[in-house]
Each structure stands twice: as C-alpha cells, then as structure tokens.
PDB file of C-alpha atoms in Angstrom:
ATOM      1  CA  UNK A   1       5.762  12.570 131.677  1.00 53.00           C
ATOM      2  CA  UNK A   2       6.682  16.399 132.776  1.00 57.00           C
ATOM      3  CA  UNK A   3      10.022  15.722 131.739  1.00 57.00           C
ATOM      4  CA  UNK A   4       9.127  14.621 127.879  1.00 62.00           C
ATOM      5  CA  UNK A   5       7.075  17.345 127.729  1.00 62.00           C
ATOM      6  CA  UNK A   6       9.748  19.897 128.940  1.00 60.00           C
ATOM      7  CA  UNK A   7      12.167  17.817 126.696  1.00 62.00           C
ATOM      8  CA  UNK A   8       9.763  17.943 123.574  1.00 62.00           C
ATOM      9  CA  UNK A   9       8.630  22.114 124.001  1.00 64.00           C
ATOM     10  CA  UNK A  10      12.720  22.554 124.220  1.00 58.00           C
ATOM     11  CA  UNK A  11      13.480  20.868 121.386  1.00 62.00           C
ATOM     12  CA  UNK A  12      10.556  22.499 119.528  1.00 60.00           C
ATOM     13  CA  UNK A  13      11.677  25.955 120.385  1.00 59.00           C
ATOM     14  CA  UNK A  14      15.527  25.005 119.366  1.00 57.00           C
ATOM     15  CA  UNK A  15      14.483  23.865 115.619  1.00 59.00           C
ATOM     16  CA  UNK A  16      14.776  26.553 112.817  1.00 49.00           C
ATOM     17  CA  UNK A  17      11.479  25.752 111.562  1.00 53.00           C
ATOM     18  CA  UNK A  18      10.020  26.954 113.912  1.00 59.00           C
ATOM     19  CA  UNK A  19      10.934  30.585 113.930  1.00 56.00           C
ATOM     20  CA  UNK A  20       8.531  32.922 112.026  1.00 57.00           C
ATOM     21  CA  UNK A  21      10.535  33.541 108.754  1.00 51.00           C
ATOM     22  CA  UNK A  22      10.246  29.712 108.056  1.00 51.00           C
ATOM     23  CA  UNK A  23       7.007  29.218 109.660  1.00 56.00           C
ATOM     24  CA  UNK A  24       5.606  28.903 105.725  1.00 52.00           C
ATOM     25  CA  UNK A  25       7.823  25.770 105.050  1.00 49.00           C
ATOM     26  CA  UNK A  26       6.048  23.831 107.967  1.00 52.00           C
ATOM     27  CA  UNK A  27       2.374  24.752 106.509  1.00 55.00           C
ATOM     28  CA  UNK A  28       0.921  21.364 104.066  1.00 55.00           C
ATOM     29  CA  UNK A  29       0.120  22.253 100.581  1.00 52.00           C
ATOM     30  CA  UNK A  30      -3.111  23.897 100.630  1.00 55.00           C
ATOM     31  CA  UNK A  31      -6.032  21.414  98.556  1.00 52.00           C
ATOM     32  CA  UNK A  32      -6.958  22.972  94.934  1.00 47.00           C
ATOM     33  CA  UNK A  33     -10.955  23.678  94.932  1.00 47.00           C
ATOM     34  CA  UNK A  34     -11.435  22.853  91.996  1.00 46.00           C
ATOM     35  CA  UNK A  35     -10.266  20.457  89.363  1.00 44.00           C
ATOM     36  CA  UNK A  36      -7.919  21.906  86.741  1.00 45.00           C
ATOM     37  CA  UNK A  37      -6.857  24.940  89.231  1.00 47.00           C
ATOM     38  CA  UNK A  38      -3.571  25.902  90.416  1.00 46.00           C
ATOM     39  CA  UNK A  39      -0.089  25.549  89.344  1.00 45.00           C
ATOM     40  CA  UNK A  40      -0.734  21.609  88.894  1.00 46.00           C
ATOM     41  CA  UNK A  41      -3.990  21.745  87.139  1.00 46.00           C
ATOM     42  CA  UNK A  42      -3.740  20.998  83.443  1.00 46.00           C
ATOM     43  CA  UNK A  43      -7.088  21.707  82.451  1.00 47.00           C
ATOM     44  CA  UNK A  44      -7.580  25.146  81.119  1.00 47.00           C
ATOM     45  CA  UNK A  45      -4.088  25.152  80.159  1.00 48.00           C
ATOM     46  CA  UNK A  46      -4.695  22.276  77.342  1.00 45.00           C
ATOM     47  CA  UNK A  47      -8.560  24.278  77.029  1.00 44.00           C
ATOM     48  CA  UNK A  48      -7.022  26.814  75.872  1.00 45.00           C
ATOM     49  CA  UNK A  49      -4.807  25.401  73.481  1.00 46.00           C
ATOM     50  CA  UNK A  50      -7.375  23.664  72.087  1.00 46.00           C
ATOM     51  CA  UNK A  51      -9.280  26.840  72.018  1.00 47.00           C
ATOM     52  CA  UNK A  52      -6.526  28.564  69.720  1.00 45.00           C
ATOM     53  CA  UNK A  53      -6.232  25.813  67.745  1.00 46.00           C
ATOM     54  CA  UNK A  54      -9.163  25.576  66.620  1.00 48.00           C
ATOM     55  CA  UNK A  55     -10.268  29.177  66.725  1.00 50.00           C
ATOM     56  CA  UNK A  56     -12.273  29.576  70.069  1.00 49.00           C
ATOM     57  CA  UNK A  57     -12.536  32.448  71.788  1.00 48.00           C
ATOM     58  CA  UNK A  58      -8.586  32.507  72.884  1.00 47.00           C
ATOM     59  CA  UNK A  59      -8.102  33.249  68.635  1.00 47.00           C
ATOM     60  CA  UNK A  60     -10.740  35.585  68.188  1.00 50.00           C
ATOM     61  CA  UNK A  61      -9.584  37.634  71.363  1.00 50.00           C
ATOM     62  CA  UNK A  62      -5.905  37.642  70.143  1.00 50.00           C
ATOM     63  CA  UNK A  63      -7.320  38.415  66.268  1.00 48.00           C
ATOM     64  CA  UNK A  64      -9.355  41.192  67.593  1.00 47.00           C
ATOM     65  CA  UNK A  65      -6.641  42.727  69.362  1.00 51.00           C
ATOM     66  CA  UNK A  66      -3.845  41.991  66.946  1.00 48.00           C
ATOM     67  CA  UNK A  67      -6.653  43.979  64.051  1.00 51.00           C
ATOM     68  CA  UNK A  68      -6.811  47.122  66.728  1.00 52.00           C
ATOM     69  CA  UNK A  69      -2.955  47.483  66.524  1.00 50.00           C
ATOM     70  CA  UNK A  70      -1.765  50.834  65.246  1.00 51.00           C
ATOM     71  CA  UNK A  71      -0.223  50.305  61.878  1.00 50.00           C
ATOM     72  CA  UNK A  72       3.125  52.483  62.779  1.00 47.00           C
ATOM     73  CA  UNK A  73       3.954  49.175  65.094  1.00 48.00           C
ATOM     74  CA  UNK A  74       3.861  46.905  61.871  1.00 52.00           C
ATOM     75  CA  UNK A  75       6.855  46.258  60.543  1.00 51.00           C
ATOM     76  CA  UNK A  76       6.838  46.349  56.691  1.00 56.00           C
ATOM     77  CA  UNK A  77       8.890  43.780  55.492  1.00 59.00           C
ATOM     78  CA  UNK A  78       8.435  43.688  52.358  1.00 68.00           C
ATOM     79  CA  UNK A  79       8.070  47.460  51.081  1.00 73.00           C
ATOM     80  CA  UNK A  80       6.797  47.520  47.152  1.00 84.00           C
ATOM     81  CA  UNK A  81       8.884  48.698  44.538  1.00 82.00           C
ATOM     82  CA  UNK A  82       7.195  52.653  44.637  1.00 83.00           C
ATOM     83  CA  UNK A  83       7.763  53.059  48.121  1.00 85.00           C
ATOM     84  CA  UNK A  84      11.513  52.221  47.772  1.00 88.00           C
ATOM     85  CA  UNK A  85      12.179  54.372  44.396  1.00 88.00           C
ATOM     86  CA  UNK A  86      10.336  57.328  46.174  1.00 88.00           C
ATOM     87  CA  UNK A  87      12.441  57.208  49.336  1.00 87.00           C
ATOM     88  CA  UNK A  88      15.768  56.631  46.989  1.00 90.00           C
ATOM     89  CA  UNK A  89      14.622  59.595  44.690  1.00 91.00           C
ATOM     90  CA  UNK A  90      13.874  62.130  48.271  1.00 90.00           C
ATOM     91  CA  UNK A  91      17.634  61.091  49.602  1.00 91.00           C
ATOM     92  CA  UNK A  92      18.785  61.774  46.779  1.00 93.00           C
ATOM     93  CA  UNK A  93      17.480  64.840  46.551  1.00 91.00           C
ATOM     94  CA  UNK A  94      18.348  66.023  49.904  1.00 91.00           C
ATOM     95  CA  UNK A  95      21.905  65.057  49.488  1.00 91.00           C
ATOM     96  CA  UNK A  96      22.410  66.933  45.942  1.00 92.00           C
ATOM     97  CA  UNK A  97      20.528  70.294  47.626  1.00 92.00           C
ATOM     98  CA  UNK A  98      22.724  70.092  50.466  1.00 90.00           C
ATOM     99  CA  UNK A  99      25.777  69.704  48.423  1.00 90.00           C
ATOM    100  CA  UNK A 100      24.413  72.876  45.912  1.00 90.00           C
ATOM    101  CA  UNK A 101      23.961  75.091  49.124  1.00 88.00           C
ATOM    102  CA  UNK A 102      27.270  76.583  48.480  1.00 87.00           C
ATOM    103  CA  UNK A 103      25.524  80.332  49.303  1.00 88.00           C
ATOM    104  CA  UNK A 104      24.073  78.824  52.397  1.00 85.00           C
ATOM    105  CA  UNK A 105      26.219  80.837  54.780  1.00 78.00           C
ATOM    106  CA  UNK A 106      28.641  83.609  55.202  1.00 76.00           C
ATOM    107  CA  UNK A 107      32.009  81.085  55.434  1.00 78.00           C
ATOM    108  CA  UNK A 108      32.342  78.358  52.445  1.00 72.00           C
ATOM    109  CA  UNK A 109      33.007  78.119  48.929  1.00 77.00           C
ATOM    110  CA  UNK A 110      30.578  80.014  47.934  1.00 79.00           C
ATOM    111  CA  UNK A 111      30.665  83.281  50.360  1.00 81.00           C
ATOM    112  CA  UNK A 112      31.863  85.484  47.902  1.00 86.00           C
ATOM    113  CA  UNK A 113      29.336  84.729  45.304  1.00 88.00           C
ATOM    114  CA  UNK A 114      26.527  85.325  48.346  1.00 90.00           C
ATOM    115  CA  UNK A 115      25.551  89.195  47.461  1.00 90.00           C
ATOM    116  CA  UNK A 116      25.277  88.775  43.792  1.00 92.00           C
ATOM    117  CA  UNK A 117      22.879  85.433  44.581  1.00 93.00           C
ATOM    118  CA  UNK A 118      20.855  86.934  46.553  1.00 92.00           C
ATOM    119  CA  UNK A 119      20.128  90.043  44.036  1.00 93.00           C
ATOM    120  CA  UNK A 120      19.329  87.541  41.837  1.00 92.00           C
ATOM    121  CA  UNK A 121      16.727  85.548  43.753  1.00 92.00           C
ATOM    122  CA  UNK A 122      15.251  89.260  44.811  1.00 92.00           C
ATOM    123  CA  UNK A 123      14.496  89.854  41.451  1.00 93.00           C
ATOM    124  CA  UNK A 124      11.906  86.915  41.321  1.00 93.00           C
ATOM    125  CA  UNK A 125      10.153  87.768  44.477  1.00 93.00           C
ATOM    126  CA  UNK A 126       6.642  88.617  44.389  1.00 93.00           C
ATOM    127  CA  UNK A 127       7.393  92.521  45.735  1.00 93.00           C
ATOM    128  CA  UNK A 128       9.059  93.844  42.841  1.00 93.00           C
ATOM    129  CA  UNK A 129       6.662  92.148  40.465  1.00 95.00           C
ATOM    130  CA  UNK A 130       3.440  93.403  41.982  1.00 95.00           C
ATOM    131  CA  UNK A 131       4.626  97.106  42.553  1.00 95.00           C
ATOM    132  CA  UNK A 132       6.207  97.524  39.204  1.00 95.00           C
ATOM    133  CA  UNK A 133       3.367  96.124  37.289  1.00 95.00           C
ATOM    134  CA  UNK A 134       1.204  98.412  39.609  1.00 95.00           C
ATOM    135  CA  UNK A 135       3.770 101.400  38.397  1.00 95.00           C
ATOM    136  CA  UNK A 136       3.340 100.650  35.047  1.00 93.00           C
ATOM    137  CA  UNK A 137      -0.372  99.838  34.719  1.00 89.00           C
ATOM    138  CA  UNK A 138      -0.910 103.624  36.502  1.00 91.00           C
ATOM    139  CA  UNK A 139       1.317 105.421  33.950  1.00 92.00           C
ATOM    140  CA  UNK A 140       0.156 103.418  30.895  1.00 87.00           C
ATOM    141  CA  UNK A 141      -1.984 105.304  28.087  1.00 88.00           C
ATOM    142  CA  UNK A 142      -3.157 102.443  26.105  1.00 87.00           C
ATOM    143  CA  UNK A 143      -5.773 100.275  26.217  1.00 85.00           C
ATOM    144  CA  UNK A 144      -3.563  97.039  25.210  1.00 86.00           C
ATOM    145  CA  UNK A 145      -0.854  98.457  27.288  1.00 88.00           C
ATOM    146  CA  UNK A 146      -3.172  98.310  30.063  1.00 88.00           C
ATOM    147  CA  UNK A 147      -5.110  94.713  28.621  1.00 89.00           C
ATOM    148  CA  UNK A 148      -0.949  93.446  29.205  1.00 92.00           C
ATOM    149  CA  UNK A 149      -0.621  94.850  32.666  1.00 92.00           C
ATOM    150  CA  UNK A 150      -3.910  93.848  34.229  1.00 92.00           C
ATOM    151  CA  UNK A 151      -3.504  89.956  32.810  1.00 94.00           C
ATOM    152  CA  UNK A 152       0.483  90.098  34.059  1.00 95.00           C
ATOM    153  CA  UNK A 153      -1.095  91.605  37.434  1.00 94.00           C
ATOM    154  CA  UNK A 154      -3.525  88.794  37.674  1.00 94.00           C
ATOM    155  CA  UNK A 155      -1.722  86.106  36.961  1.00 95.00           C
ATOM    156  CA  UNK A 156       0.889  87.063  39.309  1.00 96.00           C
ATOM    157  CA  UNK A 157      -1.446  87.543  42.217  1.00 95.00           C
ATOM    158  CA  UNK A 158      -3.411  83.816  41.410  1.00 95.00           C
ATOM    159  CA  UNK A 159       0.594  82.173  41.324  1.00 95.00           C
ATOM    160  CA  UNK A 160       0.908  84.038  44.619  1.00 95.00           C
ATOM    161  CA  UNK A 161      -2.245  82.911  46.239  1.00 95.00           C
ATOM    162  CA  UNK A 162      -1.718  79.200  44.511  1.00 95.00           C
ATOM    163  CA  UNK A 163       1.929  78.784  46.079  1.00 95.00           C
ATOM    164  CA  UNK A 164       1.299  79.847  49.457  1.00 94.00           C
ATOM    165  CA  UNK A 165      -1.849  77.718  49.457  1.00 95.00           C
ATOM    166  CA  UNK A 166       0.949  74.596  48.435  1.00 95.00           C
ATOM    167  CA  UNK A 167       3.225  75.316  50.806  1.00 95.00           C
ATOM    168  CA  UNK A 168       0.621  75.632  53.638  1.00 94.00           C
ATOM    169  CA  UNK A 169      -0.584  72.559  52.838  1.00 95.00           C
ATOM    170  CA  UNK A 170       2.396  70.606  52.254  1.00 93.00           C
ATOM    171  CA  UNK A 171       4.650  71.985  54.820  1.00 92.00           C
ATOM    172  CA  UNK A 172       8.173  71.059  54.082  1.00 92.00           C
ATOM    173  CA  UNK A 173      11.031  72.437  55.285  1.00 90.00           C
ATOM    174  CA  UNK A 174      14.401  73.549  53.394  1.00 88.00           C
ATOM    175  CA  UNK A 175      17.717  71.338  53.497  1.00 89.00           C
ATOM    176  CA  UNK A 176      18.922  74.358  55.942  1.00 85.00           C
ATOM    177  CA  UNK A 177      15.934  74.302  57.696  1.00 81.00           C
ATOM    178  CA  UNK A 178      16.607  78.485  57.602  1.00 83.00           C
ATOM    179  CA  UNK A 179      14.036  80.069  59.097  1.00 85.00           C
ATOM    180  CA  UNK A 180      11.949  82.705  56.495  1.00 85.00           C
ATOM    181  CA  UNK A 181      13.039  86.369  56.342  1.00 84.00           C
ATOM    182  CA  UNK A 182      10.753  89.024  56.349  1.00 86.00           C
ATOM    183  CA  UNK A 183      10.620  89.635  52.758  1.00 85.00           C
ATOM    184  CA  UNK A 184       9.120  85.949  52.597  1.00 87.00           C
ATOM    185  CA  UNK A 185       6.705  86.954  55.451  1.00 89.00           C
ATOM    186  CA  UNK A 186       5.540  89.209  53.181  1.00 87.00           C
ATOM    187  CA  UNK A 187       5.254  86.771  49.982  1.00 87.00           C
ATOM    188  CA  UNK A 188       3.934  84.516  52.353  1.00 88.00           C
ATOM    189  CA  UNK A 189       6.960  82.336  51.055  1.00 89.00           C
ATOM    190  CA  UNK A 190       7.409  80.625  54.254  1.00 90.00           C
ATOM    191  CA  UNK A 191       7.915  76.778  53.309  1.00 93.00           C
ATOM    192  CA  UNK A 192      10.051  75.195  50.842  1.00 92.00           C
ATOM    193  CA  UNK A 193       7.721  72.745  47.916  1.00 93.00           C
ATOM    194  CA  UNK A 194       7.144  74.692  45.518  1.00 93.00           C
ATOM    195  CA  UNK A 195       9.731  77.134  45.181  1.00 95.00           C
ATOM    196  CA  UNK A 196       7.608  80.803  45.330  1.00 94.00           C
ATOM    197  CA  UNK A 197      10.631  82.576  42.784  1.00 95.00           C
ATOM    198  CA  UNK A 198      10.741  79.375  40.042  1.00 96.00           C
ATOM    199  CA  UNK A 199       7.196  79.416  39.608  1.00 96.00           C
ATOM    200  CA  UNK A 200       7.331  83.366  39.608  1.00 95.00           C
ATOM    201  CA  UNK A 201       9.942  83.444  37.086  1.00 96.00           C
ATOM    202  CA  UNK A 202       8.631  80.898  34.873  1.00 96.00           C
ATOM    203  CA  UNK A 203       5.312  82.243  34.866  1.00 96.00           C
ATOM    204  CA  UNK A 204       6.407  85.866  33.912  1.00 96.00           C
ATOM    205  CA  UNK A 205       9.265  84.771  31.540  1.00 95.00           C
ATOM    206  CA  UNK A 206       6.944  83.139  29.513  1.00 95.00           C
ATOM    207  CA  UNK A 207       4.379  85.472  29.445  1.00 95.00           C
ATOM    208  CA  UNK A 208       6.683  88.247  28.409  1.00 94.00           C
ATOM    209  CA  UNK A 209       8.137  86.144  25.816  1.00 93.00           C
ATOM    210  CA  UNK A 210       4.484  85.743  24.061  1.00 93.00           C
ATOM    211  CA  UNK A 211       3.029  89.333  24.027  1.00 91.00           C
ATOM    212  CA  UNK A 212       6.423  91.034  23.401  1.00 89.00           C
ATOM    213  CA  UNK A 213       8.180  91.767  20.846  1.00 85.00           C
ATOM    214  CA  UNK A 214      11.875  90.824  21.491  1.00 88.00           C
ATOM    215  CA  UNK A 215      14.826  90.428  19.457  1.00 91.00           C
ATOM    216  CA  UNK A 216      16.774  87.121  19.972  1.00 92.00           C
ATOM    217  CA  UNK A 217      19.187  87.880  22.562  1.00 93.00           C
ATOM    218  CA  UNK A 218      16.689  89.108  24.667  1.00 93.00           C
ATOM    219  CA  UNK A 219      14.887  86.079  24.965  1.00 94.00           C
ATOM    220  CA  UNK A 220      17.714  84.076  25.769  1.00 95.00           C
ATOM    221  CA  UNK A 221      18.216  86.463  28.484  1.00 95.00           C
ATOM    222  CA  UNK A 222      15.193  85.776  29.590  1.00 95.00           C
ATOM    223  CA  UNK A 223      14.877  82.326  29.668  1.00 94.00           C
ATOM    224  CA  UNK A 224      18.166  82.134  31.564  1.00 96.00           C
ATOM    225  CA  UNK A 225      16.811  84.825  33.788  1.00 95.00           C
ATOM    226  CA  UNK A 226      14.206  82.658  34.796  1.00 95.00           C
ATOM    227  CA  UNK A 227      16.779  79.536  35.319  1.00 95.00           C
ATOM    228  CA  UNK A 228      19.439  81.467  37.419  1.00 95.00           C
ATOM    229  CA  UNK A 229      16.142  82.879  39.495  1.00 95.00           C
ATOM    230  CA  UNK A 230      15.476  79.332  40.572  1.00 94.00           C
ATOM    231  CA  UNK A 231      18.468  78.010  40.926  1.00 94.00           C
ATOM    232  CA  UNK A 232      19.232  80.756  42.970  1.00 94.00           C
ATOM    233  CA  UNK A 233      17.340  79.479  45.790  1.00 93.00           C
ATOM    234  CA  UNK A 234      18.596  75.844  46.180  1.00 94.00           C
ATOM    235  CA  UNK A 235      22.198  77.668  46.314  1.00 93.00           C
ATOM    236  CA  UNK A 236      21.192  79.485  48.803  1.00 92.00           C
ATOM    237  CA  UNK A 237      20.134  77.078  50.776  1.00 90.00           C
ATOM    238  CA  UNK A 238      16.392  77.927  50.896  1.00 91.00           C
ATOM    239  CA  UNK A 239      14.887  75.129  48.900  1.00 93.00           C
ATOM    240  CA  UNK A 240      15.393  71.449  47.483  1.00 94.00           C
ATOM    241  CA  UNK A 241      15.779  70.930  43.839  1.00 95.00           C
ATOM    242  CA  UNK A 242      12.639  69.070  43.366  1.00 95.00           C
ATOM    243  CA  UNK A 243      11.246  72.286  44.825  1.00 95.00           C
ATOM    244  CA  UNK A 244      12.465  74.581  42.018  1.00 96.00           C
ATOM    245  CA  UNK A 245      11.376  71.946  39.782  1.00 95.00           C
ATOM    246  CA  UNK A 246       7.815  71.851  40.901  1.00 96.00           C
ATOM    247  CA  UNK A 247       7.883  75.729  41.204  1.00 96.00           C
ATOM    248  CA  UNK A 248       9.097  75.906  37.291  1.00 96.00           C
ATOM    249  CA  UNK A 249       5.711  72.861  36.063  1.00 96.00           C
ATOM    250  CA  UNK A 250       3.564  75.366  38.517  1.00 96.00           C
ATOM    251  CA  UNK A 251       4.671  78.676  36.614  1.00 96.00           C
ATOM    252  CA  UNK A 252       4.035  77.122  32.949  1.00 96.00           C
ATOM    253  CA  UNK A 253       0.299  75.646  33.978  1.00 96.00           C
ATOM    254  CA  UNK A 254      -0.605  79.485  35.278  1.00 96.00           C
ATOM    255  CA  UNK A 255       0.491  81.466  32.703  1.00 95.00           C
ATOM    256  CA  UNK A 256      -1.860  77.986  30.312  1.00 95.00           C
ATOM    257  CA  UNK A 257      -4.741  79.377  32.878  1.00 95.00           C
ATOM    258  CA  UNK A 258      -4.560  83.064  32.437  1.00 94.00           C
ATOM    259  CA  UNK A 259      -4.087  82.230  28.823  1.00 93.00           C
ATOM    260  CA  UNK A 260      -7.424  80.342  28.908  1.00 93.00           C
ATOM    261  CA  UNK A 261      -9.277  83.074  30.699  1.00 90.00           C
ATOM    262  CA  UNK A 262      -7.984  86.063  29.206  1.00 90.00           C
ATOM    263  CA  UNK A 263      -9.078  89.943  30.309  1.00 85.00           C
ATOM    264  CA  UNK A 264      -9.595  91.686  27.232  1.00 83.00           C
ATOM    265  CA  UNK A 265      -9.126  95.466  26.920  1.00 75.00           C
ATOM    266  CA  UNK A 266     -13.072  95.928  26.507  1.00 75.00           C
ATOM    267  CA  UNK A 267     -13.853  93.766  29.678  1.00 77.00           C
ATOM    268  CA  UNK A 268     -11.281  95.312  31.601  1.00 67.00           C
ATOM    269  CA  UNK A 269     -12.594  98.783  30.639  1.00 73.00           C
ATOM    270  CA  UNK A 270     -16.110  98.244  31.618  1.00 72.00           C
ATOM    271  CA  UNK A 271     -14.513  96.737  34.980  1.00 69.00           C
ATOM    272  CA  UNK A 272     -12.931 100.066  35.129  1.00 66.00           C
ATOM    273  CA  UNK A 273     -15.825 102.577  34.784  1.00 67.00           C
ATOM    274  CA  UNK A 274     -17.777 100.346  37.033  1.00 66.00           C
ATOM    275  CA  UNK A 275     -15.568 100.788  39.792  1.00 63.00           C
ATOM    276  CA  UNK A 276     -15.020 104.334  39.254  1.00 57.00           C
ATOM    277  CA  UNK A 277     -18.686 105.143  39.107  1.00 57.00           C
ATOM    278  CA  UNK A 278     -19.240 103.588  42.694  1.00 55.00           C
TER     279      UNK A 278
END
C-alpha cells in the first residue's frame, strides 16, 4: 500500500496537467443555472430572433437607435436631380474663377496687366464713392443738385450696409482664399458672395445713366465701366463669378428701392433746417 501511494503521488506530480498553467483543462464544465444560458443555450438566442421578426422590443430598440443617428452618417444614395445640378453648377464655377484669376499674383500671365486691374477695381470701392459724393453735395448750390447727391449718398450707404450684411451671413471665401486688405476692412468687404464693387458699380451706373444727361458715348462708357469694375475682381482673384453676378442683380434691385422711396429736394430741405436748428 505505501508503495502505490508513493507510486501514484509520483506519477501525479510527473503529468503536465498537473502544473498550474494547465490546471484549467483538468476542471469539469461548470453546470449552466439556468435553462437557455451560456454558450450552449439556444433560448434567448432564437427569443430574440423571434423578437426582431416580429417587431418586439429587439426592433423597436434597433429602430429607436437607428432614428437618433446623425444624418451626416447617412449615405445618400440616391441624390435628386437639384442637388446634383447645384453641385455641377458650384464646380463649375470654381474651376472657371480659378482659371480667370490671371491678376491673382505678381508671376503669371497676367502680372503685367496687375496695376492697371487693380485701379480699376479701386474705382468701384465704396471710399471714393462716399467721399466724392460728400465733396460734391458740400460744394453744390442747387436744390436738385443737392436732391441728386443726397439720393446717390443714400443709396450708396443702404448697398453698403446690404452687402456686408450678405457676406456676414453667407460667409464664403474667394477661389484664392486671399485674405482682405485694409481698404476692404474699411468697406467691410471682407467675404466673397456678393461681390461689394459689382453691386457698387451697377447701382451707381445706372443711377447716373437716369438723372443725367449724357451723350451716347458716354453711356457706353459707363455701362462698360461698370462691367470691367466687376470683372475686375474675379481676375484678381478676389471673388467667384457667380459672385460678381449676384453683386450686379443686387446693384439693379437698390437703385429699384431708392427709386421707390425717393428724397425730394423739399423733404431733404426741411431735413436740413431741422438738423441745423438743433
């Protein structure tokens, strides 16, 4: 008997299983307490398909969270008609103001021409419009002198006001993504849609070109003034051509609402004592 014993606790200390990194192959399979639990249980596995199937809880968990999903993780496969011609018609018109910013820098095509653009956009920013009407509304004698100058003033500070409100709002940039200068800090021109000098230029071209007098030539002038003023900009590199487009529609409806409300010379001399008298 002692020698089985010593036999049986040597063989029992000689077999791998023993040792304590296998001592969890030696152990029986533990009992499940409850029916349906575990890896073998098949219960709530088939519960819960049946539960999706036929809309138990399972579905109305997964609806609820699927309905709580942001929308930018949806993929849209099937985008409508609008949404594609939109997105054509913006790449499109990103690629065609890219191309036109010939003025854009100091090397390129278009270096030389760079002074002689840029004189051109200055003369549709809002500076040299609001001192010289200033200039001219102080030295002016006449009462419909002075009816033109104060309507010209006003409509120039309400497309000022209106386009930097736009641009706040909207916020895009231009195809250069240049940052502003400080001649558009002080137009508060500081965002590309709409285009502050197309509106500017439309607005006054066609105001000039219904209370003045001017001979034929002078007209076209203006009118191609008030083109080369817009265009200007997208060679330069400071805004899209949908921008200059918007900026021209946004010039023609504010010289229609000045039209509409119109200071008249007795009005506007009433103002004018008023404010003298205080």
């Amino acid at each position: 008997m002692p020698g089985s014993q010593a036999r049986s606790r040597a063989r029992d200390r000689n077999n791998v299983l023993n040792r304590p990194e296998f001592m969890s192959l030696n152990q029986p399979p533990r009992r499940e307490q409850g029916a349906g639990e575990g890896r073998g249980g098949g219960g709530p596995r088939r519960a819960s398909r049946q539960d999706s199937s036929e809309g138990g809880p399972a579905a109305d968990g997964g609806a609820k969270d699927a309905s709580h999903w942001p929308e930018q993780d949806c993929m849209q496969l099937n985008p409508s008609f609008r949404v594609i011609a939109i997105n054509s018609l913006l790449a499109i018109d990103i690629s065609l103001s890219k191309r036109l910013g010939v003025c854009a820098g100091t090397r390129g095509a278009g270096a030389p021409l760079r002074s002689m653009v840029s004189l051109l956009a200055l003369s549709g920013h809002a500076l040299p419009w609001l001192c010289g009407t200033l200039i001219c509304l102080w030295s002016s004698n006449t009462l419909a002198g002075q009816e033109v100058l104060v309507n010209l003033l006003l409509a120039l500070i309400l497309d000022l006001m209106t386009v930097a409100g736009v641009q706040k709002l909207v916020k895009r940039r231009g195809p250069w993504d240049f940052p502003p200068g400080f001649l558009d800090y002080i137009a508060m021109d500081m965002y590309s849609f709409p285009a502050a000098h197309a509106s500017r230029a439309a607005m006054v071209s066609k105001f000039l070109l219904h209370h003045l007098v001017l001979a034929v030539p002078l007209r076209i002038l203006l009118y191609l003034w008030a083109l080369l003023a817009g265009v200007s900009r997208v060679l330069l590199g400071k805004h899209h051509i949908s921008d200059v487009g918007c900026g021209f529609a946004l010039g023609f409806l504010h010289f229609s609402l000045v039209e509409s409300v119109w200071l008249d010379s007795a009005t506007y001399t009433q103002l004018h004592m008023q404010f003298f008298l205080a």
